[in-house]
CSV table of C-alpha atoms and ligand atoms in Angstrom, one decimal:
chain,number,residue,atom,x,y,z
A,16,UNK,CA,9.1,-10.2,3.9
A,17,UNK,CA,10.3,-9.3,0.4
A,18,UNK,CA,8.9,-11.5,-2.2
A,19,UNK,CA,9.4,-12.4,-5.8
A,20,UNK,CA,6.1,-11.7,-7.3
A,21,UNK,CA,4.9,-14.9,-8.8
A,22,UNK,CA,1.3,-14.0,-9.0
A,23,UNK,CA,0.4,-14.7,-12.5
A,24,UNK,CA,0.4,-17.2,-15.3
A,25,UNK,CA,1.9,-14.6,-17.6
A,26,UNK,CA,5.5,-13.7,-17.9
A,27,UNK,CA,6.2,-10.0,-17.5
A,28,UNK,CA,9.2,-7.9,-18.4
A,29,UNK,CA,11.2,-7.4,-15.2
A,30,UNK,CA,14.2,-5.2,-14.6
A,31,UNK,CA,17.2,-4.6,-16.5
A,32,UNK,CA,20.1,-5.3,-14.0
A,33,UNK,CA,21.9,-2.7,-11.9
A,34,UNK,CA,25.0,-3.5,-13.9
A,35,UNK,CA,23.3,-2.4,-17.1
A,36,UNK,CA,22.1,0.8,-15.5
A,37,UNK,CA,25.6,1.6,-14.2
A,38,UNK,CA,27.0,1.5,-17.7
A,39,UNK,CA,25.5,4.9,-18.5
A,40,UNK,CA,26.9,8.4,-18.0
A,41,UNK,CA,25.8,9.6,-14.6
A,42,UNK,CA,23.9,12.8,-15.3
A,43,UNK,CA,20.4,12.8,-13.8
A,44,UNK,CA,18.4,12.3,-16.9
A,45,UNK,CA,21.0,10.2,-18.7
A,46,UNK,CA,20.5,7.7,-15.9
A,47,UNK,CA,16.8,8.4,-15.7
A,48,UNK,CA,16.3,7.9,-19.4
A,49,UNK,CA,18.1,4.5,-19.6
A,50,UNK,CA,17.7,2.8,-16.2
A,51,UNK,CA,14.5,1.0,-15.4
A,52,UNK,CA,11.7,2.9,-13.7
A,53,UNK,CA,11.4,1.4,-10.2
A,54,UNK,CA,8.0,0.6,-9.0
A,55,UNK,CA,7.7,-0.5,-5.3
A,56,UNK,CA,4.6,-2.5,-4.5
A,57,UNK,CA,3.3,-3.0,-1.0
A,58,UNK,CA,0.3,-5.2,-1.1
A,59,UNK,CA,-1.1,-8.3,0.7
A,60,UNK,CA,-0.1,-11.7,-0.9
A,61,UNK,CA,-1.1,-13.7,2.2
A,62,UNK,CA,-4.1,-13.8,4.5
A,63,UNK,CA,-7.7,-12.7,4.0
A,64,UNK,CA,-6.8,-10.0,1.5
A,65,UNK,CA,-4.4,-12.1,-0.6
A,66,UNK,CA,-6.9,-12.2,-3.5
A,67,UNK,CA,-7.1,-8.4,-3.5
A,68,UNK,CA,-3.3,-7.9,-3.7
A,69,UNK,CA,-2.9,-10.5,-6.5
A,70,UNK,CA,-5.8,-9.0,-8.5
A,71,UNK,CA,-4.3,-5.5,-8.4
A,72,UNK,CA,-0.8,-6.7,-9.2
A,73,UNK,CA,-1.8,-9.0,-12.1
A,74,UNK,CA,-4.0,-6.3,-13.8
A,75,UNK,CA,-1.5,-3.4,-13.3
A,76,UNK,CA,1.2,-5.5,-15.0
A,77,UNK,CA,-1.1,-6.7,-17.7
A,78,UNK,CA,-2.1,-3.2,-18.6
A,79,UNK,CA,1.5,-2.0,-18.9
A,80,UNK,CA,2.5,-5.2,-20.8
A,81,UNK,CA,-0.3,-4.6,-23.3
A,82,UNK,CA,1.1,-1.2,-24.0
A,83,UNK,CA,4.6,-2.6,-24.7
A,84,UNK,CA,5.9,-3.2,-21.2
A,85,UNK,CA,7.6,0.2,-20.8
A,86,UNK,CA,6.9,3.5,-19.1
A,87,UNK,CA,7.9,6.6,-21.1
A,88,UNK,CA,10.2,4.4,-23.2
A,89,UNK,CA,12.0,2.8,-20.2
A,90,UNK,CA,12.0,-0.7,-18.8
A,91,UNK,CA,10.4,-1.4,-15.5
A,92,UNK,CA,11.7,-3.0,-12.3
A,93,UNK,CA,9.0,-4.1,-9.9
A,94,UNK,CA,10.0,-4.6,-6.3
A,95,UNK,CA,7.2,-6.3,-4.4
A,96,UNK,CA,6.7,-6.7,-0.6
A,97,UNK,CA,3.9,-8.7,1.0
A,98,UNK,CA,2.3,-6.2,3.5
A,99,UNK,CA,1.0,-9.2,5.5
A,100,UNK,CA,-1.7,-6.7,6.4
A,101,UNK,CA,0.6,-5.7,9.3
A,102,UNK,CA,0.4,-2.1,10.4
A,103,UNK,CA,3.4,-2.4,12.7
A,104,UNK,CA,5.5,-3.6,9.7
A,105,UNK,CA,4.2,-0.9,7.3
A,106,UNK,CA,6.8,1.8,8.3
A,107,UNK,CA,9.8,-0.5,7.9
A,108,UNK,CA,8.5,-1.9,4.6
A,109,UNK,CA,7.8,1.6,3.3
A,110,UNK,CA,11.2,2.9,4.3
A,111,UNK,CA,12.8,-0.1,2.7
A,112,UNK,CA,11.2,0.7,-0.6
A,113,UNK,CA,12.0,4.4,-0.4
A,114,UNK,CA,15.4,4.4,1.2
A,115,UNK,CA,17.1,1.1,0.1
A,116,UNK,CA,15.3,0.5,-3.2
A,117,UNK,CA,14.9,4.2,-4.1
A,118,UNK,CA,11.6,3.5,-6.0
A,119,UNK,CA,10.2,6.2,-8.3
A,120,UNK,CA,6.6,5.1,-7.6
A,121,UNK,CA,5.1,3.4,-4.6
A,122,UNK,CA,2.0,1.4,-5.3
A,123,UNK,CA,0.0,0.3,-2.3
A,124,UNK,CA,-1.7,-0.7,0.0
A,125,UNK,CA,-5.0,-2.5,0.3
A,126,UNK,CA,-5.6,-1.9,4.0
A,127,UNK,CA,-6.7,1.5,5.4
A,128,UNK,CA,-4.5,1.3,8.5
A,129,UNK,CA,-1.4,0.6,6.4
A,130,UNK,CA,-2.3,3.4,4.1
A,131,UNK,CA,-2.4,5.9,7.0
A,132,UNK,CA,1.0,4.6,8.2
A,133,UNK,CA,2.5,4.9,4.7
A,134,UNK,CA,1.0,8.4,4.1
A,135,UNK,CA,2.7,9.7,7.3
A,136,UNK,CA,6.1,8.7,5.8
A,137,UNK,CA,5.5,9.6,2.2
A,138,UNK,CA,3.4,12.8,2.6
A,139,UNK,CA,6.1,15.0,4.2
A,140,UNK,CA,8.6,14.0,1.4
A,141,UNK,CA,8.9,15.3,-2.1
A,142,UNK,CA,9.3,11.8,-3.6
A,143,UNK,CA,8.4,9.1,-4.4
A,144,UNK,CA,4.9,9.4,-5.9
A,145,UNK,CA,2.5,7.1,-4.0
A,146,UNK,CA,-0.5,5.6,-5.8
A,147,UNK,CA,-3.1,3.9,-3.7
A,148,UNK,CA,-4.8,1.1,-5.7
A,149,UNK,CA,-7.3,0.1,-3.0
A,150,UNK,CA,-7.1,1.3,0.6
A,151,UNK,CA,-10.1,3.6,1.1
A,152,UNK,CA,-9.0,5.5,4.3
A,153,UNK,CA,-10.8,8.8,4.0
A,154,UNK,CA,-7.8,10.7,5.4
A,155,UNK,CA,-5.5,9.7,2.5
A,156,UNK,CA,-7.3,12.2,0.3
A,157,UNK,CA,-8.6,14.2,3.3
A,158,UNK,CA,-6.6,15.3,6.4
A,159,UNK,CA,-3.5,13.2,5.4
A,160,UNK,CA,-3.6,14.3,1.7
A,161,UNK,CA,-0.3,15.4,0.1
A,162,UNK,CA,0.9,16.6,-3.2
A,163,UNK,CA,2.7,13.3,-4.0
A,164,UNK,CA,-0.1,10.9,-2.9
A,165,UNK,CA,-2.8,9.9,-5.4
A,166,UNK,CA,-5.6,7.2,-5.4
A,167,UNK,CA,-7.0,5.1,-8.2
A,168,UNK,CA,-9.6,3.3,-6.1
A,169,UNK,CA,-12.1,5.1,-3.8
A,170,UNK,CA,-12.5,6.7,-0.4
A,171,UNK,CA,-14.3,4.6,2.2
A,172,UNK,CA,-17.1,7.2,2.1
A,173,UNK,CA,-17.7,6.9,-1.7
A,174,UNK,CA,-19.2,3.4,-2.2
A,175,UNK,CA,-20.8,3.3,1.2
A,176,UNK,CA,-22.7,6.6,1.4
A,177,UNK,CA,-25.2,5.8,-1.5
A,178,UNK,CA,-26.0,2.4,0.1
A,179,UNK,CA,-27.8,4.2,2.9
A,180,UNK,CA,-30.3,5.7,0.5
A,181,UNK,CA,-30.7,2.4,-1.3
A,182,UNK,CA,-31.8,0.7,2.0
A,183,UNK,CA,-34.3,3.6,2.8
A,184,UNK,CA,-35.6,3.5,-0.8
A,185,UNK,CA,-36.3,-0.2,-0.4
A,186,UNK,CA,-38.6,0.7,2.5
A,187,UNK,CA,-36.4,-0.3,5.4
A,188,UNK,CA,-36.7,1.7,8.7
A,189,UNK,CA,-34.3,0.0,11.0
A,190,UNK,CA,-30.8,-1.3,10.4
A,191,UNK,CA,-27.9,-2.9,12.2
A,192,UNK,CA,-24.4,-2.3,10.8
A,193,UNK,CA,-21.8,-5.1,11.1
A,194,UNK,CA,-18.1,-4.7,10.0
A,195,UNK,CA,-14.5,-5.3,10.9
A,196,UNK,CA,-13.4,-2.9,13.6
A,197,UNK,CA,-10.7,-0.9,11.8
A,198,UNK,CA,-10.6,2.2,9.6
A,199,UNK,CA,-12.3,0.8,6.5
A,200,UNK,CA,-15.2,-0.8,8.4
A,201,UNK,CA,-15.7,2.2,10.8
A,202,UNK,CA,-15.6,4.8,8.0
A,203,UNK,CA,-17.9,2.8,5.6
A,204,UNK,CA,-20.5,2.1,8.3
A,205,UNK,CA,-20.5,5.7,9.3
A,206,UNK,CA,-21.1,6.9,5.7
A,207,UNK,CA,-23.9,4.4,5.1
A,208,UNK,CA,-25.5,5.2,8.4
A,209,UNK,CA,-25.4,9.0,7.7
A,210,UNK,CA,-27.3,8.6,4.5
A,211,UNK,CA,-29.8,6.0,5.8
A,212,UNK,CA,-30.7,8.3,8.7
A,213,UNK,CA,-30.8,11.3,6.4
A,214,UNK,CA,-33.6,9.4,4.5
A,215,UNK,CA,-35.6,8.5,7.6
A,216,UNK,CA,-34.0,5.3,8.8
A,217,UNK,CA,-32.5,4.5,12.2
A,218,UNK,CA,-29.4,2.4,12.9
A,219,UNK,CA,-30.2,0.5,16.1
A,220,UNK,CA,-26.8,-1.0,16.7
A,221,UNK,CA,-23.2,-1.0,15.3
A,222,UNK,CA,-21.6,-4.4,15.6
A,223,UNK,CA,-17.8,-4.4,15.3
A,224,UNK,CA,-15.9,-7.6,14.7
A,225,UNK,CA,-12.1,-7.6,15.5
A,226,UNK,CA,-10.0,-7.6,12.3
A,227,UNK,CA,-9.4,-10.1,10.6
A,228,UNK,CA,-11.4,-12.5,12.8
A,229,UNK,CA,-14.2,-14.5,11.1
A,230,UNK,CA,-16.0,-16.0,14.1
A,231,UNK,CA,-19.3,-14.4,13.3
A,232,UNK,CA,-21.7,-16.6,15.3
A,233,UNK,CA,-22.2,-14.3,18.3
A,234,UNK,CA,-22.8,-11.3,16.0
A,235,UNK,CA,-25.3,-13.3,13.9
A,236,UNK,CA,-27.2,-14.3,17.0
A,237,UNK,CA,-27.4,-10.7,18.1
A,238,UNK,CA,-28.7,-9.7,14.7
A,239,UNK,CA,-31.4,-12.4,15.0
A,240,UNK,CA,-32.4,-11.1,18.4
A,241,UNK,CA,-32.5,-7.4,17.4
A,242,UNK,CA,-34.7,-8.2,14.3
A,243,UNK,CA,-33.7,-5.1,12.2
A,244,UNK,CA,-35.3,-4.6,8.8
A,245,UNK,CA,-31.9,-4.8,7.2
A,246,UNK,CA,-28.1,-5.3,7.9
A,247,UNK,CA,-25.4,-3.1,6.3
A,248,UNK,CA,-22.0,-4.9,6.3
A,249,UNK,CA,-18.4,-4.5,5.4
A,250,UNK,CA,-16.2,-7.5,4.9
A,251,UNK,CA,-13.9,-8.3,2.0
A,252,UNK,CA,-11.9,-11.2,0.6
A,253,UNK,CA,-11.8,-14.4,2.6
A,254,UNK,CA,-13.8,-12.8,5.5
A,255,UNK,CA,-16.6,-11.8,3.1
A,256,UNK,CA,-17.0,-15.4,1.8
A,257,UNK,CA,-17.4,-16.6,5.3
A,258,UNK,CA,-19.7,-13.9,6.5
A,259,UNK,CA,-22.2,-14.3,3.6
A,260,UNK,CA,-22.2,-18.1,3.9
A,261,UNK,CA,-22.6,-17.9,7.7
A,262,UNK,CA,-25.4,-15.3,7.4
A,263,UNK,CA,-27.4,-17.7,5.1
A,264,UNK,CA,-26.5,-20.8,7.2
A,265,UNK,CA,-27.9,-19.0,10.3
A,266,UNK,CA,-31.3,-18.7,8.5
A,267,UNK,CA,-31.1,-14.9,8.2
A,268,UNK,CA,-30.9,-14.5,4.4
A,269,UNK,CA,-34.6,-14.7,3.8
A,270,UNK,CA,-35.6,-12.8,6.9
A,271,UNK,CA,-33.3,-9.8,7.2
A,272,UNK,CA,-32.1,-8.1,3.9
A,273,UNK,CA,-28.3,-7.9,3.7
A,274,UNK,CA,-26.7,-4.9,2.0
A,275,UNK,CA,-23.2,-3.4,2.0
A,276,UNK,CA,-20.5,-1.6,0.1
A,277,UNK,CA,-19.8,-3.9,-2.9
A,278,UNK,CA,-16.7,-5.4,-1.3
A,279,UNK,CA,-19.1,-7.8,0.5
A,280,UNK,CA,-19.6,-9.8,-2.7
A,281,UNK,CA,-16.8,-8.5,-4.9
A,282,UNK,CA,-14.4,-11.1,-6.3
A,283,UNK,CA,-15.9,-13.7,-4.0
A,284,UNK,CA,-19.5,-14.2,-5.2
A,285,UNK,CA,-18.6,-17.4,-7.0
A,286,UNK,CA,-17.2,-18.8,-3.8
A,287,UNK,CA,-20.2,-17.6,-1.8
A,288,UNK,CA,-22.5,-19.4,-4.2
A,289,UNK,CA,-26.3,-19.2,-3.6
A,290,UNK,CA,-25.7,-17.6,-0.3
A,291,UNK,CA,-24.8,-14.4,-2.2
A,292,UNK,CA,-27.8,-14.4,-4.6
A,293,UNK,CA,-30.0,-11.3,-4.2
A,294,UNK,CA,-27.6,-9.3,-2.1
A,295,UNK,CA,-27.7,-5.6,-3.2
A,296,UNK,CA,-24.5,-3.6,-2.9
A,297,UNK,CA,-23.1,-0.3,-4.1
A,298,UNK,CA,-19.7,0.1,-5.8
A,299,UNK,CA,-17.7,1.8,-8.6
A,300,UNK,CA,-17.8,-1.4,-10.7
A,301,UNK,CA,-20.2,-4.1,-11.8
A,302,UNK,CA,-19.3,-7.2,-13.8
A,303,UNK,CA,-21.7,-6.5,-16.7
A,304,UNK,CA,-21.0,-2.8,-17.3
A,305,UNK,CA,-21.8,-2.3,-20.9
A,306,UNK,CA,-18.8,-0.5,-22.3
A,307,UNK,CA,-16.1,-1.7,-24.7
A,308,UNK,CA,-13.2,-1.2,-22.3
A,309,UNK,CA,-14.9,-3.5,-19.7
A,310,UNK,CA,-15.6,-6.2,-22.3
A,311,UNK,CA,-12.0,-6.2,-23.5
A,312,UNK,CA,-10.5,-6.0,-20.0
A,313,UNK,CA,-12.6,-9.0,-18.8
A,314,UNK,CA,-11.7,-11.1,-21.8
A,315,UNK,CA,-8.0,-10.3,-21.5
A,316,UNK,CA,-7.9,-10.9,-17.8
A,317,UNK,CA,-9.7,-14.2,-18.0
A,318,UNK,CA,-7.3,-15.3,-20.8
A,319,UNK,CA,-4.3,-14.3,-18.8
A,320,UNK,CA,-5.3,-15.4,-15.3
A,321,UNK,CA,-8.3,-17.6,-15.5
A,322,UNK,CA,-11.9,-17.2,-14.4
A,323,UNK,CA,-11.3,-17.8,-10.7
A,324,UNK,CA,-11.6,-15.4,-9.0
A,325,UNK,CA,-11.8,-13.6,-12.4
A,326,UNK,CA,-11.9,-9.9,-13.1
A,327,UNK,CA,-13.2,-7.7,-10.3
A,328,UNK,CA,-13.0,-4.2,-8.8
A,329,UNK,CA,-9.6,-4.8,-7.4
A,330,UNK,CA,-8.1,-5.8,-10.8
A,331,UNK,CA,-9.9,-2.8,-12.3
A,332,UNK,CA,-8.1,-0.6,-9.8
A,333,UNK,CA,-4.8,-2.2,-10.7
A,334,UNK,CA,-5.5,-1.9,-14.4
A,335,UNK,CA,-6.3,1.8,-14.0
A,336,UNK,CA,-3.1,2.3,-12.0
A,337,UNK,CA,-1.2,0.9,-15.0
A,338,UNK,CA,-3.1,3.3,-17.3
A,339,UNK,CA,-2.3,6.2,-15.1
A,340,UNK,CA,1.4,5.3,-14.9
A,341,UNK,CA,1.5,4.9,-18.7
A,342,UNK,CA,-0.2,8.3,-19.2
A,343,UNK,CA,2.0,10.3,-16.9
A,344,UNK,CA,5.3,8.8,-17.9
A,345,UNK,CA,4.4,9.4,-21.5
A,346,UNK,CA,3.6,13.0,-20.6
A,347,UNK,CA,7.1,13.5,-19.1
A,348,UNK,CA,9.0,11.5,-21.7
A,349,UNK,CA,10.1,9.0,-19.1
A,350,UNK,CA,11.9,11.5,-16.9
A,351,UNK,CA,11.2,10.3,-13.4
A,352,UNK,CA,13.1,13.3,-12.0
A,353,UNK,CA,10.5,15.7,-13.4
A,354,UNK,CA,8.4,15.4,-10.2
A,355,UNK,CA,6.4,18.6,-10.6
A,356,UNK,CA,5.4,17.7,-14.2
A,357,UNK,CA,4.5,14.2,-13.1
A,358,UNK,CA,2.3,15.6,-10.3
A,359,UNK,CA,0.7,18.1,-12.8
A,360,UNK,CA,0.0,15.2,-15.2
A,361,UNK,CA,-1.6,13.1,-12.4
A,362,UNK,CA,-3.7,16.0,-11.2
A,363,UNK,CA,-5.0,16.6,-14.7
A,364,UNK,CA,-5.6,12.9,-15.4
A,365,UNK,CA,-8.8,11.5,-16.9
A,366,UNK,CA,-8.9,7.7,-17.4
A,367,UNK,CA,-11.2,7.4,-20.4
A,368,UNK,CA,-10.6,3.7,-21.1
A,369,UNK,CA,-11.4,2.4,-17.6
A,370,UNK,CA,-13.6,-0.8,-17.3
A,371,UNK,CA,-15.5,1.1,-14.6
A,372,UNK,CA,-16.4,3.9,-16.9
A,373,UNK,CA,-14.7,7.3,-17.4
A,374,UNK,CA,-13.3,8.9,-14.2
A,375,UNK,CA,-11.1,11.8,-13.5
A,376,UNK,CA,-8.8,12.8,-10.6
A,377,UNK,CA,-10.3,15.2,-8.1
A,378,UNK,CA,-8.4,18.2,-6.7
A,379,UNK,CA,-7.8,16.0,-3.6
A,380,UNK,CA,-6.3,13.3,-5.8
A,381,UNK,CA,-9.2,10.8,-5.6
A,382,UNK,CA,-11.3,9.5,-8.4
A,383,UNK,CA,-14.6,11.3,-9.2
A,384,UNK,CA,-16.6,8.3,-10.4
A,385,UNK,CA,-20.0,6.6,-10.9
A,386,UNK,CA,-21.2,4.4,-8.1
A,387,UNK,CA,-23.5,1.6,-9.3
A,388,UNK,CA,-26.3,-0.3,-7.6
A,389,UNK,CA,-25.6,-4.0,-8.1
A,390,UNK,CA,-27.2,-7.3,-7.2
A,391,UNK,CA,-25.4,-10.7,-6.9
A,392,UNK,CA,-26.8,-13.4,-9.1
A,393,UNK,CA,-25.3,-16.7,-10.2
A,394,UNK,CA,-21.7,-15.7,-9.2
A,395,UNK,CA,-21.8,-12.2,-10.8
A,396,UNK,CA,-22.5,-8.7,-9.5
A,397,UNK,CA,-25.0,-7.3,-12.0
A,398,UNK,CA,-25.8,-3.7,-12.4
A,399,UNK,CA,-29.3,-2.6,-11.4
A,400,UNK,CA,-28.8,1.1,-12.0
A,401,UNK,CA,-26.8,4.2,-11.0
A,402,UNK,CA,-26.7,4.7,-7.3
A,403,UNK,CA,-24.8,8.1,-7.6
A,404,UNK,CA,-23.3,9.5,-10.8
A,405,UNK,CA,-19.8,11.0,-10.7
A,406,UNK,CA,-19.6,11.0,-6.9
A,407,UNK,CA,-16.8,13.2,-5.5
A,408,UNK,CA,-15.4,12.5,-2.0
A,409,UNK,CA,-15.8,15.7,0.2
A,410,UNK,CA,-12.1,15.4,1.1
A,411,UNK,CA,-12.6,17.0,4.5
A,412,UNK,CA,-9.4,18.5,5.9
A,413,UNK,CA,-7.5,18.5,2.6
A,414,UNK,CA,-6.2,21.9,1.3
A,415,UNK,CA,-4.4,21.0,-1.9
B,15,LIG,C1,-9.5,-1.0,3.3
B,15,LIG,O1,-8.9,-1.4,4.3
B,15,LIG,O2,-9.4,0.2,3.0
B,15,LIG,C2,-10.2,-1.9,2.4
B,15,LIG,C3,-9.9,-3.3,2.4
B,15,LIG,C4,-10.6,-4.1,1.5
B,15,LIG,C5,-11.6,-3.6,0.8
B,15,LIG,C6,-12.0,-2.3,0.8
B,15,LIG,C7,-11.3,-1.4,1.6
C-alpha cells in the first residue's frame, strides 16, 4: 500500500510538483538539474518492524533537512511504500517505484527476504541506485551483489560473528541459538556459532521460531530443559521486546546468560525494562559512543522525534544514508543521469561524521566498520569495549 509518510513531528520539504518540472526544457540534464530528485522508500511502517522503518526514515530526512533539504542543489521528492514485511509484495512494490515512479534512488528494505527479492530486480538493471539502510542478507553484498546496490547498515555476518568469541571469552562451553526462521536469523546464528565453535564452544541446538511469531513459551521450555551455559538469540523490534521479557518471566535470566547481535535490545531496551539489564550484545553502534557526531545526532534526534524509542542503530543507518546521498549528489553536481560517476562516488565514500564512528565502503559495497561489545543497563546499550575493529564482511561470491 502506498503511503504518505507521516512518521515525524518535523515537517520536511517534499516535492516540487510534476507541473513545475514539466515547465523546463526537455534535455536530460536540464530536466535533471531542475526537477526534484526522486527517492523511493520501501520500508516497514506496520507490524513488528514498524519502529525500524520509522527510525530510518526520520533520521534520513533529518540529516538531509539539516544540510538544507536539497541534494546537489535540487529539491527532493520522497515516495514511500509500506513494505508490510511482505516478500510476495516486494517485486510489485519495487517495480512500481522503478517503473511507474521512475525513482533515481531506491532506499530499502529492513527485512533480509525482501532485500533478496529487490536485488534480483535492481541488480540486473543499470538504474536506479539501491541503498540498503538495514537488511543484512549476506548475499546483497555477496552472491547477489551488483554495481548499483550499496549498503549503509551491515551484513548479517558482521554484528553476529564477534558475538561467538564474546561468549567463549566469558567462559561458556555450550550454547543454544534461538532466532526467527528466515534469512536474518539463520545467517546471524550461523556466524555466531562459527566463531563460538572456533573458540572451543559447542552449539547443542538451533531453535527456529517462525517469523514473525512471538509465541516463545515452547522454545523457552526447551532451553530450560537443555540447560546450556548460554543462549545466542536474534529478534528485533516488537518481537525482541517480547522475547527478552518472556525470557526473564520464565526464570531464565539469572540462570542462563543471554547474548545476541545487538538487535535483541536495540531501540527496545527501554520497553524491555529490567528484563534487558545485563544482556551483552555486539553491534556497530552503542548509545554512549564518545564522539561529537554521536552527541549531536542524539540531541537533534530527541529534539525532533522525542526520546521514545529515541536514537538507535536504525536511525543511525538512516542518518548515514542521508549523509551518503548528500555526499554523492554533491560530487556529481545534482546530475542523477551521471550514473557511473554516482557509483564511483559511492564506491569511494568514507562517512567521517557518522554517530557510529568513521566507516568506509568496501569493494563489495558494504560498510567496513567497528563492532562494539555493549551491555544493556537502565534502558541504554552501553559500550563495554571493541568486539572487532573495522570488520569487513568477506563478501563471498561477489566479484565487483
Ligand atoms: C533483516 O531482516 O535483515 C533484519 C531485520 C531486523 C534487524 C536486523 C536485520
